């Protein structure tokens, strides 16, 4: 039996961290695109679209991410596809991320004073133009700090994909534990690696928030 | 897609599902009450408490908020026995949820305390209340009232996060679904059912917390 040094443990965990980062990035970008599409339905003119978007958000924010992962894993299988873990993990995380981003961004759009819409209207801009030229550029600035903050939730969310068999940092932690019988050290390292990734992002988001608040205070 | 849904197993596994629901509810209740209490204590330390304790509390809050709940749970359940702390799966699940919610609610409650107008502290001092009395009698309740919606959402998030405790074999709703799918091979149906249970519980919990808020802070409703 081979012996594991502390460095061996850490090296294996760091190698697996790559997959945590890749999955986080895919989920965040994919979730952002899907979220934007649903946001347009949520604040759009069609009642059916609004109803759908509200239901989507309620459903995905009201159920555990773990259940969504299971349903994606076994549900996609019903279509006769052999579902690899990364596909189910990516699909579920994208849908989950989108549901939260829609709500965050909706708050930002709704915080833009109504007069801005009316100003656009008085310039004979149509709904899409008002959105694109007047509302979104302003909403975007407000949206950056909470969006950056939510990216931390996405990274932490990827830990659950280990349960459906995607090998990332958490799964590597379990595998290494099973090989070394040192759960205290291994899970301690896993936690520290997550912390090292998430903490700077949290701080960055706080910093952006403070800067935005200061900008509003001086106006 | 030629898939025929089959829920006929549901009657055979009723007790398993009920037991799972009971465990999830128990974890949520204990986690919410003890977690928010811990959060109040930590928020007090971070805003008004002894300076000496502030750095360790800040470290605790940041450490928990920037690591996944599942890793915290695994560390407590698998890691702590090697330093002599052996917990049952339910104890470990309860402890992890309390520690997790404690950190999040600390930040939420701290925001509520910091938004308290300075005059409130001065009013307490003018009435010759000691600092702790001012906190307990003057500051805390309006601060909680201010952040109650955010705190409610966080409690629901922690409840949904509790699905992970099935991974250390705590017999919650997810554990029941895993058990059923391993017996019946009806994985999709089993997880659909458990998802529906979580959704209904989340809606009920949110309603309950709204009502509770109205009951604890009656003045808000009257205003």
Short mmCIF file of C-alpha atoms in Angstrom, two decimals:
data_model
loop_
_atom_site.label_atom_id
_atom_site.label_comp_id
_atom_site.label_asym_id
_atom_site.label_seq_id
_atom_site.Cartn_x
_atom_site.Cartn_y
_atom_site.Cartn_z
CA UNK A 1 0.00 0.00 0.00
CA UNK A 2 1.34 3.38 -0.94
CA UNK A 3 1.69 6.08 1.66
CA UNK A 4 0.17 9.51 1.20
CA UNK A 5 2.16 12.51 2.32
CA UNK A 6 0.38 15.73 3.14
CA UNK A 7 1.66 17.11 -0.13
CA UNK A 8 0.14 14.18 -2.06
CA UNK A 9 -3.23 14.90 -0.48
CA UNK A 10 -3.05 18.59 -1.24
CA UNK A 11 -1.82 18.02 -4.80
CA UNK A 12 -4.69 15.68 -5.60
CA UNK A 13 -7.20 18.10 -4.16
CA UNK A 14 -5.75 21.04 -6.06
CA UNK A 15 -5.88 19.10 -9.31
CA UNK A 16 -9.58 18.39 -8.71
CA UNK A 17 -10.18 22.06 -7.92
CA UNK A 18 -9.79 22.75 -11.64
CA UNK A 19 -13.08 20.93 -12.27
CA UNK A 20 -14.84 22.85 -9.54
CA UNK A 21 -13.69 26.07 -11.22
CA UNK A 22 -14.62 24.93 -14.74
CA UNK A 23 -18.07 23.78 -13.64
CA UNK A 24 -18.62 27.01 -11.70
CA UNK A 25 -17.68 29.08 -14.71
CA UNK A 26 -19.95 27.11 -17.07
CA UNK A 27 -22.85 27.29 -14.61
CA UNK A 28 -22.37 30.97 -14.03
CA UNK A 29 -22.11 31.91 -17.71
CA UNK A 30 -24.87 29.52 -18.83
CA UNK A 31 -27.04 30.58 -15.92
CA UNK A 32 -26.43 34.21 -16.80
CA UNK A 33 -27.60 33.72 -20.39
CA UNK A 34 -30.64 31.65 -19.41
CA UNK A 35 -31.35 34.07 -16.57
CA UNK A 36 -31.32 37.04 -18.94
CA UNK A 37 -33.79 35.29 -21.25
CA UNK A 38 -36.13 34.54 -18.35
CA UNK A 39 -35.67 38.07 -16.99
CA UNK A 40 -37.06 39.42 -20.26
CA UNK A 41 -40.12 37.19 -19.82
CA UNK A 42 -40.43 38.18 -16.16
CA UNK A 43 -40.54 41.92 -16.84
CA UNK A 44 -42.03 41.66 -20.34
CA UNK A 45 -45.49 42.53 -21.56
CA UNK A 46 -46.86 39.01 -22.08
CA UNK A 47 -48.80 37.71 -19.05
CA UNK A 48 -48.08 34.11 -20.07
CA UNK A 49 -44.35 34.82 -20.10
CA UNK A 50 -44.50 36.54 -16.73
CA UNK A 51 -46.48 33.67 -15.28
CA UNK A 52 -43.99 31.14 -16.62
CA UNK A 53 -41.00 33.09 -15.31
CA UNK A 54 -42.54 33.42 -11.85
CA UNK A 55 -43.33 29.72 -11.73
CA UNK A 56 -39.82 28.86 -12.86
CA UNK A 57 -38.24 30.95 -10.13
CA UNK A 58 -40.63 29.67 -7.44
CA UNK A 59 -39.98 26.06 -8.40
CA UNK A 60 -36.20 26.26 -8.56
CA UNK A 61 -35.79 28.45 -5.51
CA UNK A 62 -38.28 26.37 -3.54
CA UNK A 63 -36.64 22.98 -4.02
CA UNK A 64 -33.21 21.71 -2.98
CA UNK A 65 -30.42 21.91 -5.56
CA UNK A 66 -29.67 18.28 -4.71
CA UNK A 67 -33.16 17.23 -5.90
CA UNK A 68 -32.67 19.20 -9.11
CA UNK A 69 -29.40 17.36 -9.67
CA UNK A 70 -31.05 13.99 -9.10
CA UNK A 71 -33.96 14.85 -11.39
CA UNK A 72 -31.59 16.05 -14.11
CA UNK A 73 -29.47 12.93 -13.73
CA UNK A 74 -32.36 10.45 -13.84
CA UNK A 75 -34.73 12.63 -15.88
CA UNK A 76 -32.42 13.14 -18.86
CA UNK A 77 -31.93 9.38 -18.81
CA UNK A 78 -35.62 8.92 -19.57
CA UNK A 79 -35.00 10.29 -23.04
CA UNK A 80 -32.82 7.29 -23.68
CA UNK A 81 -29.56 9.21 -23.44
CA UNK A 82 -26.77 7.78 -21.37
CA UNK A 83 -26.25 10.78 -19.09
CA UNK A 84 -22.70 11.50 -17.99
CA UNK A 85 -22.46 13.17 -14.58
CA UNK A 86 -20.95 16.37 -15.97
CA UNK A 87 -23.93 16.89 -18.28
CA UNK A 88 -26.53 16.48 -15.54
CA UNK A 89 -24.44 18.61 -13.19
CA UNK A 90 -24.03 21.40 -15.74
CA UNK A 91 -27.68 21.38 -16.80
CA UNK A 92 -29.02 21.45 -13.24
CA UNK A 93 -26.59 24.13 -12.07
CA UNK A 94 -27.33 26.35 -15.06
CA UNK A 95 -31.08 26.16 -14.40
CA UNK A 96 -30.58 26.75 -10.66
CA UNK A 97 -28.22 29.70 -11.16
CA UNK A 98 -30.62 31.28 -13.67
CA UNK A 99 -33.49 31.18 -11.16
CA UNK A 100 -31.51 33.19 -8.61
CA UNK A 101 -30.02 35.62 -11.11
CA UNK A 102 -33.49 36.43 -12.49
CA UNK A 103 -34.64 37.54 -9.06
CA UNK A 104 -31.46 39.51 -8.36
CA UNK A 105 -31.64 41.29 -11.70
CA UNK A 106 -35.37 41.89 -11.50
CA UNK A 107 -34.76 43.81 -8.30
CA UNK A 108 -32.15 45.90 -10.11
CA UNK A 109 -34.43 46.66 -13.06
CA UNK A 110 -37.32 47.55 -10.77
CA UNK A 111 -35.14 49.92 -8.79
CA UNK A 112 -34.78 52.12 -11.87
CA UNK A 113 -37.29 54.98 -11.44
CA UNK A 114 -40.43 54.69 -13.52
CA UNK A 115 -39.73 58.13 -15.02
CA UNK A 116 -36.85 56.59 -16.96
CA UNK A 117 -39.26 54.29 -18.80
CA UNK A 118 -41.61 57.19 -19.42
CA UNK A 119 -38.76 59.35 -20.68
CA UNK A 120 -37.92 56.61 -23.15
CA UNK A 121 -41.53 56.37 -24.18
CA UNK A 122 -41.74 60.12 -24.77
CA UNK A 123 -38.76 59.78 -27.11
CA UNK A 124 -40.86 57.30 -29.12
CA UNK A 125 -38.67 54.34 -28.20
CA UNK A 126 -40.42 50.99 -28.19
CA UNK A 127 -40.34 48.58 -25.25
CA UNK A 128 -37.21 46.74 -26.40
CA UNK A 129 -35.39 49.97 -27.15
CA UNK A 130 -36.31 51.46 -23.76
CA UNK A 131 -34.98 48.29 -22.19
CA UNK A 132 -31.78 48.17 -24.22
CA UNK A 133 -30.86 51.83 -24.35
CA UNK A 134 -32.13 53.23 -21.08
CA UNK A 135 -32.98 50.70 -18.40
CA UNK A 136 -30.42 47.91 -18.81
CA UNK A 137 -27.30 50.11 -18.87
CA UNK A 138 -28.38 51.65 -15.57
CA UNK A 139 -29.59 48.38 -14.05
CA UNK A 140 -26.33 46.69 -15.01
CA UNK A 141 -24.30 48.98 -12.78
CA UNK A 142 -26.50 48.22 -9.78
CA UNK A 143 -26.48 44.51 -10.61
CA UNK A 144 -22.72 43.93 -10.55
CA UNK A 145 -22.11 43.70 -6.77
CA UNK A 146 -24.94 41.24 -5.95
CA UNK A 147 -24.12 39.19 -9.06
CA UNK A 148 -20.49 38.90 -8.00
CA UNK A 149 -21.72 37.92 -4.54
CA UNK A 150 -23.92 35.20 -5.98
CA UNK A 151 -20.98 33.63 -7.82
CA UNK A 152 -19.83 32.44 -4.37
CA UNK A 153 -23.11 30.53 -4.01
CA UNK A 154 -22.55 28.91 -7.39
CA UNK A 155 -19.07 27.71 -6.43
CA UNK A 156 -20.40 26.28 -3.18
CA UNK A 157 -23.30 24.74 -5.10
CA UNK A 158 -20.95 22.75 -7.32
CA UNK A 159 -19.94 20.73 -4.23
CA UNK A 160 -23.27 18.91 -4.47
CA UNK A 161 -22.45 17.54 -7.92
CA UNK A 162 -20.06 15.12 -6.22
CA UNK A 163 -23.15 13.25 -5.02
CA UNK A 164 -24.19 12.33 -8.57
CA UNK A 165 -20.61 11.30 -9.28
CA UNK A 166 -18.99 14.33 -10.87
CA UNK A 167 -15.36 14.37 -9.77
CA UNK A 168 -14.50 17.82 -8.46
CA UNK A 169 -13.01 19.10 -5.24
CA UNK A 170 -15.55 17.54 -2.86
CA UNK A 171 -15.56 14.18 -4.62
CA UNK A 172 -11.77 14.21 -4.63
CA UNK A 173 -11.97 14.86 -0.89
CA UNK A 174 -14.10 11.74 -0.42
CA UNK A 175 -11.84 9.63 -2.66
CA UNK A 176 -8.67 10.78 -0.93
CA UNK A 177 -10.28 10.20 2.48
CA UNK A 178 -11.12 6.64 1.50
CA UNK A 179 -7.50 6.09 0.48
CA UNK A 180 -5.81 7.78 3.44
CA UNK A 181 -8.26 7.38 6.34
CA UNK A 182 -7.47 10.97 7.35
CA UNK A 183 -10.85 12.72 7.07
CA UNK A 184 -9.91 15.48 9.49
CA UNK A 185 -6.92 16.59 7.41
CA UNK A 186 -8.52 16.00 4.01
CA UNK A 187 -11.85 17.74 4.66
CA UNK A 188 -9.96 20.50 6.46
CA UNK A 189 -7.92 21.07 3.30
CA UNK A 190 -11.03 20.86 1.10
CA UNK A 191 -12.70 23.54 3.22
CA UNK A 192 -9.61 25.74 3.07
CA UNK A 193 -9.42 25.45 -0.73
CA UNK A 194 -13.08 26.43 -1.08
CA UNK A 195 -12.39 29.28 1.30
CA UNK A 196 -9.37 30.42 -0.68
CA UNK A 197 -11.52 30.59 -3.83
CA UNK A 198 -14.68 32.06 -2.31
CA UNK A 199 -13.34 34.52 0.25
CA UNK A 200 -11.65 36.88 -2.25
CA UNK A 201 -14.84 36.87 -4.33
CA UNK A 202 -16.94 37.72 -1.25
CA UNK A 203 -14.56 40.52 -0.35
CA UNK A 204 -14.58 41.81 -3.92
CA UNK A 205 -18.37 41.85 -3.97
CA UNK A 206 -18.46 43.72 -0.62
CA UNK A 207 -15.96 46.21 -2.03
CA UNK A 208 -18.08 46.84 -5.13
CA UNK A 209 -21.14 47.23 -2.95
CA UNK A 210 -19.47 49.80 -0.75
CA UNK A 211 -18.21 51.72 -3.78
CA UNK A 212 -21.67 51.75 -5.33
CA UNK A 213 -23.22 52.91 -2.04
CA UNK A 214 -20.65 55.70 -1.80
CA UNK A 215 -21.41 56.77 -5.37
CA UNK A 216 -25.09 57.04 -4.50
CA UNK A 217 -24.44 58.91 -1.27
CA UNK A 218 -22.44 61.66 -2.98
CA UNK A 219 -24.93 62.16 -5.77
CA UNK B 1 -39.64 8.95 -24.99
CA UNK B 2 -41.48 5.81 -23.97
CA UNK B 3 -41.59 6.03 -20.24
CA UNK B 4 -44.51 4.94 -18.15
CA UNK B 5 -44.68 6.63 -14.79
CA UNK B 6 -45.32 4.26 -11.94
CA UNK B 7 -46.24 5.58 -8.51
CA UNK B 8 -47.84 2.33 -7.31
CA UNK B 9 -45.07 1.87 -4.72
CA UNK B 10 -46.21 4.93 -2.84
CA UNK B 11 -48.49 3.05 -0.39
CA UNK B 12 -45.80 0.57 0.58
CA UNK B 13 -43.33 3.30 1.43
CA UNK B 14 -45.65 5.73 3.19
CA UNK B 15 -44.04 5.20 6.62
CA UNK B 16 -40.53 5.69 5.18
CA UNK B 17 -41.56 8.99 3.61
CA UNK B 18 -43.31 10.17 6.77
CA UNK B 19 -40.27 9.34 8.87
CA UNK B 20 -38.13 11.30 6.41
CA UNK B 21 -40.45 14.28 6.59
CA UNK B 22 -40.37 14.12 10.38
CA UNK B 23 -36.56 14.18 10.42
CA UNK B 24 -36.40 17.09 7.95
CA UNK B 25 -38.91 19.06 10.02
CA UNK B 26 -37.03 18.30 13.25
CA UNK B 27 -33.70 19.34 11.72
CA UNK B 28 -35.24 22.57 10.44
CA UNK B 29 -36.90 23.49 13.74
CA UNK B 30 -33.86 22.78 15.90
CA UNK B 31 -31.56 24.39 13.33
CA UNK B 32 -33.71 27.51 13.06
CA UNK B 33 -34.20 28.11 16.78
CA UNK B 34 -30.64 27.31 17.87
CA UNK B 35 -29.06 28.78 14.75
CA UNK B 36 -30.82 32.13 15.06
CA UNK B 37 -29.97 32.23 18.78
CA UNK B 38 -26.32 31.66 17.93
CA UNK B 39 -26.64 34.33 15.25
CA UNK B 40 -28.01 36.85 17.77
CA UNK B 41 -25.14 36.11 20.16
CA UNK B 42 -22.54 36.50 17.39
CA UNK B 43 -24.17 39.67 16.06
CA UNK B 44 -24.10 41.15 19.56
CA UNK B 45 -20.41 40.32 19.92
CA UNK B 46 -19.58 41.81 16.53
CA UNK B 47 -21.40 45.08 17.15
CA UNK B 48 -21.49 45.78 20.90
CA UNK B 49 -19.77 42.87 22.61
CA UNK B 50 -16.24 42.56 23.99
CA UNK B 51 -13.63 43.64 21.44
CA UNK B 52 -11.49 40.63 22.27
CA UNK B 53 -14.08 38.20 20.94
CA UNK B 54 -14.73 40.04 17.67
CA UNK B 55 -11.89 38.63 15.53
CA UNK B 56 -12.65 34.96 16.30
CA UNK B 57 -16.38 35.50 15.63
CA UNK B 58 -15.58 37.30 12.36
CA UNK B 59 -13.33 34.38 11.36
CA UNK B 60 -16.06 31.86 12.17
CA UNK B 61 -18.62 33.77 10.11
CA UNK B 62 -16.35 34.16 7.09
CA UNK B 63 -15.16 30.56 7.22
CA UNK B 64 -18.70 29.18 7.25
CA UNK B 65 -20.06 31.59 4.64
CA UNK B 66 -17.28 30.77 2.19
CA UNK B 67 -17.33 26.96 2.34
CA UNK B 68 -20.04 24.53 1.17
CA UNK B 69 -22.46 23.20 3.78
CA UNK B 70 -21.70 19.65 2.67
CA UNK B 71 -18.01 20.01 3.52
CA UNK B 72 -18.90 21.44 6.94
CA UNK B 73 -21.14 18.45 7.49
CA UNK B 74 -18.47 15.96 6.37
CA UNK B 75 -15.86 17.65 8.51
CA UNK B 76 -18.09 17.35 11.58
CA UNK B 77 -19.26 13.79 10.90
CA UNK B 78 -16.15 12.17 9.38
CA UNK B 79 -13.39 14.49 10.60
CA UNK B 80 -14.21 15.17 14.24
CA UNK B 81 -14.12 11.51 15.40
CA UNK B 82 -10.37 11.49 14.76
CA UNK B 83 -10.00 14.17 17.45
CA UNK B 84 -12.27 12.24 19.78
CA UNK B 85 -15.68 13.83 19.08
CA UNK B 86 -18.03 11.09 17.94
CA UNK B 87 -21.50 12.24 16.92
CA UNK B 88 -24.48 10.28 15.62
CA UNK B 89 -25.62 11.24 12.12
CA UNK B 90 -28.59 13.21 13.49
CA UNK B 91 -26.44 15.05 16.03
CA UNK B 92 -23.90 15.88 13.33
CA UNK B 93 -26.65 17.09 10.99
CA UNK B 94 -28.19 19.25 13.72
CA UNK B 95 -24.83 20.68 14.71
CA UNK B 96 -23.85 21.47 11.11
CA UNK B 97 -27.16 23.26 10.47
CA UNK B 98 -26.89 25.28 13.68
CA UNK B 99 -23.31 26.33 12.91
CA UNK B 100 -24.23 27.15 9.31
CA UNK B 101 -27.33 29.19 10.07
CA UNK B 102 -25.55 30.83 13.02
CA UNK B 103 -22.98 32.37 10.68
CA UNK B 104 -25.47 33.54 8.05
CA UNK B 105 -27.98 34.91 10.55
CA UNK B 106 -25.15 36.71 12.39
CA UNK B 107 -24.48 38.78 9.27
CA UNK B 108 -28.17 39.44 8.67
CA UNK B 109 -28.89 40.43 12.27
CA UNK B 110 -25.74 42.55 12.43
CA UNK B 111 -27.05 44.56 9.48
CA UNK B 112 -30.28 45.07 11.43
CA UNK B 113 -28.42 46.26 14.52
CA UNK B 114 -26.20 48.58 12.51
CA UNK B 115 -29.24 50.20 10.92
CA UNK B 116 -30.55 51.16 14.36
CA UNK B 117 -30.58 54.96 14.75
CA UNK B 118 -27.96 56.18 17.24
CA UNK B 119 -30.67 57.91 19.25
CA UNK B 120 -31.98 54.50 20.35
CA UNK B 121 -28.72 53.70 22.13
CA UNK B 122 -28.70 57.16 23.70
CA UNK B 123 -32.33 56.78 24.77
CA UNK B 124 -31.42 53.51 26.50
CA UNK B 125 -28.48 55.18 28.24
CA UNK B 126 -30.69 58.12 29.25
CA UNK B 127 -33.04 55.67 30.97
CA UNK B 128 -30.04 54.42 32.97
CA UNK B 129 -30.15 51.00 31.31
CA UNK B 130 -26.94 49.02 31.29
CA UNK B 131 -25.54 48.32 27.77
CA UNK B 132 -26.78 44.73 27.81
CA UNK B 133 -30.24 45.87 28.94
CA UNK B 134 -30.30 48.49 26.18
CA UNK B 135 -29.46 45.78 23.68
CA UNK B 136 -32.05 43.35 24.97
CA UNK B 137 -34.90 45.78 25.64
CA UNK B 138 -34.39 48.56 23.09
CA UNK B 139 -32.22 47.43 20.19
CA UNK B 140 -32.81 43.74 19.50
CA UNK B 141 -36.51 43.51 18.68
CA UNK B 142 -36.67 46.41 16.18
CA UNK B 143 -33.44 45.09 14.63
CA UNK B 144 -34.97 41.63 14.18
CA UNK B 145 -38.13 43.23 12.83
CA UNK B 146 -36.10 45.09 10.22
CA UNK B 147 -34.37 41.98 8.90
CA UNK B 148 -37.15 39.41 9.45
CA UNK B 149 -37.82 38.85 5.70
CA UNK B 150 -34.11 38.22 4.99
CA UNK B 151 -33.85 35.94 8.02
CA UNK B 152 -36.94 33.99 6.90
CA UNK B 153 -35.43 33.44 3.44
CA UNK B 154 -32.21 32.24 4.99
CA UNK B 155 -34.05 29.73 7.18
CA UNK B 156 -35.81 28.36 4.07
CA UNK B 157 -32.45 28.15 2.25
CA UNK B 158 -30.94 26.21 5.16
CA UNK B 159 -33.96 23.88 5.19
CA UNK B 160 -33.49 23.15 1.46
CA UNK B 161 -29.76 22.69 2.07
CA UNK B 162 -30.57 20.03 4.66
CA UNK B 163 -31.19 17.58 1.79
CA UNK B 164 -27.44 16.92 1.93
CA UNK B 165 -27.62 15.28 5.37
CA UNK B 166 -28.83 12.12 3.61
CA UNK B 167 -25.18 11.75 2.56
CA UNK B 168 -24.16 10.92 6.13
CA UNK B 169 -27.18 8.57 6.38
CA UNK B 170 -29.40 10.87 8.42
CA UNK B 171 -32.83 9.56 7.47
CA UNK B 172 -34.47 12.67 6.04
CA UNK B 173 -36.76 13.09 3.00
CA UNK B 174 -33.87 12.68 0.56
CA UNK B 175 -32.72 9.55 2.36
CA UNK B 176 -36.24 8.15 1.98
CA UNK B 177 -36.15 8.91 -1.76
CA UNK B 178 -32.74 7.24 -2.10
CA UNK B 179 -34.05 4.23 -0.19
CA UNK B 180 -37.16 3.96 -2.36
CA UNK B 181 -35.25 4.27 -5.62
CA UNK B 182 -32.81 1.58 -4.56
CA UNK B 183 -35.71 -0.79 -3.82
CA UNK B 184 -38.11 0.00 -6.65
CA UNK B 185 -35.74 1.30 -9.36
CA UNK B 186 -38.23 4.13 -9.82
CA UNK B 187 -35.62 6.84 -9.36
CA UNK B 188 -37.32 9.61 -11.29
CA UNK B 189 -40.69 9.14 -9.56
CA UNK B 190 -39.08 8.91 -6.12
CA UNK B 191 -37.17 12.16 -6.60
CA UNK B 192 -40.22 13.86 -8.10
CA UNK B 193 -42.14 13.00 -4.96
CA UNK B 194 -39.39 14.18 -2.62
CA UNK B 195 -38.98 17.38 -4.64
CA UNK B 196 -42.71 18.05 -4.31
CA UNK B 197 -42.49 17.46 -0.55
CA UNK B 198 -39.64 19.96 -0.25
CA UNK B 199 -41.51 22.51 -2.36
CA UNK B 200 -44.65 22.24 -0.22
CA UNK B 201 -42.62 22.39 2.98
CA UNK B 202 -40.74 25.46 1.72
CA UNK B 203 -44.02 27.24 0.94
CA UNK B 204 -45.50 26.25 4.30
CA UNK B 205 -42.37 27.30 6.17
CA UNK B 206 -42.34 30.70 4.47
CA UNK B 207 -46.01 31.21 5.42
CA UNK B 208 -45.31 30.12 8.97
CA UNK B 209 -42.40 32.53 9.31
CA UNK B 210 -44.49 35.39 7.91
CA UNK B 211 -47.21 34.66 10.46
CA UNK B 212 -44.63 34.34 13.22
CA UNK B 213 -43.17 37.70 12.24
CA UNK B 214 -46.61 39.28 12.42
CA UNK B 215 -47.16 37.69 15.81
CA UNK B 216 -43.79 38.68 17.31
CA UNK B 217 -43.80 42.18 15.88
CA UNK B 218 -47.48 43.18 16.03
CA UNK B 219 -46.79 46.88 15.65
CA UNK B 220 -45.65 46.44 12.08
CA UNK B 221 -48.99 45.03 11.03
CA UNK B 222 -50.83 47.86 12.74
CA UNK B 223 -48.77 50.57 11.11
#
